[in-house]
Short mmCIF file of C-alpha atoms in Angstrom, two decimals:
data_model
loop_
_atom_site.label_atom_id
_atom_site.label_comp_id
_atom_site.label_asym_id
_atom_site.label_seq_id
_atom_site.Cartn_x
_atom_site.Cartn_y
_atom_site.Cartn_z
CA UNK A 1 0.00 0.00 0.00
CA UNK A 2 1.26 3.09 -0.73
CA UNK A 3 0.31 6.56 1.14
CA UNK A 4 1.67 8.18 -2.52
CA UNK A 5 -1.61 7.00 -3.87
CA UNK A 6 -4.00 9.57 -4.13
CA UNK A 7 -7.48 8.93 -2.16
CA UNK A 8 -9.25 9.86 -5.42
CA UNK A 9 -9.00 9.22 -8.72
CA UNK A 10 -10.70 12.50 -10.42
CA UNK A 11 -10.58 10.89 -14.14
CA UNK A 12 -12.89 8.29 -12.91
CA UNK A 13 -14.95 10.95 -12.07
CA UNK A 14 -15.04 12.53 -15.55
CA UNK A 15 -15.62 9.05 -16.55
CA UNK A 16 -18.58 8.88 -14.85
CA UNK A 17 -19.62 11.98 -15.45
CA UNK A 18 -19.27 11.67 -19.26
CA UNK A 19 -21.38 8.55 -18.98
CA UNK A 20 -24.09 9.67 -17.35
CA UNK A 21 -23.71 13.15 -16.06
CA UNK A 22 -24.22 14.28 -12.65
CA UNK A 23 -26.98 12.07 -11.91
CA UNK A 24 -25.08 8.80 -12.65
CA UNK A 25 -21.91 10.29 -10.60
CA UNK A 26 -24.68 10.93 -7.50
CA UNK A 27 -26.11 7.56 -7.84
CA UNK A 28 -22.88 5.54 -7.72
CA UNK A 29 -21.55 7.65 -5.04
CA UNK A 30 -24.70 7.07 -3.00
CA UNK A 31 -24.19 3.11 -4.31
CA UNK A 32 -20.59 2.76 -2.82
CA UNK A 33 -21.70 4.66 0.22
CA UNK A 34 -24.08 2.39 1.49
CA UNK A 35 -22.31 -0.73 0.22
CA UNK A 36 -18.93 0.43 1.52
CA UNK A 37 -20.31 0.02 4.98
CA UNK A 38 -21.70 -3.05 4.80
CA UNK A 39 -18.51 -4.61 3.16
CA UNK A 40 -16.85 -3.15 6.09
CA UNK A 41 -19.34 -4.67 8.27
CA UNK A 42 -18.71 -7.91 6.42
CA UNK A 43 -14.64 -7.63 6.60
CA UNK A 44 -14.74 -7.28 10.26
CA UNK A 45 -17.13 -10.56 10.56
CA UNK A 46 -14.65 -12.16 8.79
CA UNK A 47 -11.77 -11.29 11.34
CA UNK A 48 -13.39 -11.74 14.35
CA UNK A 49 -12.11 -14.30 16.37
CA UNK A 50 -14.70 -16.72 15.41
CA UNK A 51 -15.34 -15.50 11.88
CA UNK A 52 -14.50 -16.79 8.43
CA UNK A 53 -11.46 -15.11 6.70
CA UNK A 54 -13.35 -16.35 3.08
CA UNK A 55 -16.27 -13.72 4.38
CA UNK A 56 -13.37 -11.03 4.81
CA UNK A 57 -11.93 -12.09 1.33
CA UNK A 58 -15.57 -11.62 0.14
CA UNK A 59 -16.11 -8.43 2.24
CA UNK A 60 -12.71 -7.09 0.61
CA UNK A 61 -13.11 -7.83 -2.96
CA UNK A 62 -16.58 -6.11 -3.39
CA UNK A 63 -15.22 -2.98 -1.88
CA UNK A 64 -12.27 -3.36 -4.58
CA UNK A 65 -14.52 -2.90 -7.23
CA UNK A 66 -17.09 -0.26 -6.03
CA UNK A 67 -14.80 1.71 -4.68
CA UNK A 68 -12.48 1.54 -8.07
CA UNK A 69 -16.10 2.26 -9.71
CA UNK A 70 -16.12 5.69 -7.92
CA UNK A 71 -12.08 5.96 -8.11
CA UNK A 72 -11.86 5.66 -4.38
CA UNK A 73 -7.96 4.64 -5.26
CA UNK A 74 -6.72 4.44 -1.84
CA UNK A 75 -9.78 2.05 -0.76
CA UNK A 76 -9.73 -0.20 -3.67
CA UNK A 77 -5.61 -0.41 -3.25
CA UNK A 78 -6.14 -1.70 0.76
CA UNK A 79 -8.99 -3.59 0.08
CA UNK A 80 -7.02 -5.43 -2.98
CA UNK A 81 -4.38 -6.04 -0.49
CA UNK A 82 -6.28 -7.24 2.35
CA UNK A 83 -8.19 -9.71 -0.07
CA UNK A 84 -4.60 -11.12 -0.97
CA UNK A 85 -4.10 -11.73 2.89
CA UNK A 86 -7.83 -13.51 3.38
CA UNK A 87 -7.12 -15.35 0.29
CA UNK A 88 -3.45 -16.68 1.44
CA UNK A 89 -5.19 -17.37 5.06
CA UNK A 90 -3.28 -14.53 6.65
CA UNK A 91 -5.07 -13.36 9.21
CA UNK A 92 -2.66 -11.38 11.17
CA UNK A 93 -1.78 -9.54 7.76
CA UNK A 94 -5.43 -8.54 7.51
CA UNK A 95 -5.59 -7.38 11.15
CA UNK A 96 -2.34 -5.11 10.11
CA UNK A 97 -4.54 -4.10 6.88
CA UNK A 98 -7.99 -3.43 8.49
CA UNK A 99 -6.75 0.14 10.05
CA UNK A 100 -5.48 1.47 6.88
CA UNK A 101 -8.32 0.31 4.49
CA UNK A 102 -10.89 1.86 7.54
CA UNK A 103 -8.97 5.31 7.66
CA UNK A 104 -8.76 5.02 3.80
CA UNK A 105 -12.72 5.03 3.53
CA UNK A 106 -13.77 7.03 6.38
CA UNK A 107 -11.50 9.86 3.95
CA UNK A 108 -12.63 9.01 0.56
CA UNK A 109 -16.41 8.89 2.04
CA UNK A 110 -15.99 12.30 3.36
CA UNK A 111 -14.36 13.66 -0.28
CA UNK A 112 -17.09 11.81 -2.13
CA UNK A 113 -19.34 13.40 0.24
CA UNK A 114 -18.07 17.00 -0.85
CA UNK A 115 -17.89 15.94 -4.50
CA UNK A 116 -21.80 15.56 -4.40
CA UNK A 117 -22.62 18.33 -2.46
CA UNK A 118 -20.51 20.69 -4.84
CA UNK A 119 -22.45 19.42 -7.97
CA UNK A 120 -25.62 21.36 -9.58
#
């Protein structure tokens, strides 16, 4: 993981924007919002001392993609890594992971926060 790599991605963005204007850009922000927590909610299920690291591998693989959907760079780049770590069984490496990918979203939800509000 790298803290070089920018929390967001503003070509996706554009991308999105150029697909579907504003109103696609809202929608899939307001998507990855309410499916960021729950994959969250899901990660930490999966490293809880009785919990399944597969369900954390799950947890972190969705929030890859939705988050690289919205260019939430940072997210999708410790959620990529902690999915690694589930898949190899490494449970201590996800623990080590888990802080970063939580500070990671709790910042890109805030900027994608902004991003909306700013729009027309």
């Amino acid at each position: 993981m790298s803290g070089e790599t920018p929390i967001l991605d503003p070509a996706a963005v554009v991308r999105l924007q150029r697909l579907g204007g504003d109103k696609l850009l809202r929608q899939m922000v307001r998507l990855y919002l309410e499916n960021s927590r729950e994959r969250l909610a899901q990660i930490d299920a999966g490293l809880a001392e009785d919990g399944d690291l597969d369900d954390a591998r799950r947890g972190a693989h969705s929030l890859k993609s939705s988050a690289a959907n919205v260019g939430a760079l940072r997210v999708s780049e410790a959620a990529s890594e902690l999915e690694a770590a589930a898949g190899k069984g490494d449970g201590a490496r996800c623990r080590t992971v888990r802080p970063v990918l939580v500070e990671a979203s709790r910042v890109a939800e805030d900027r994608l926060e902004a991003l909306v509000e700013e729009l027309p």
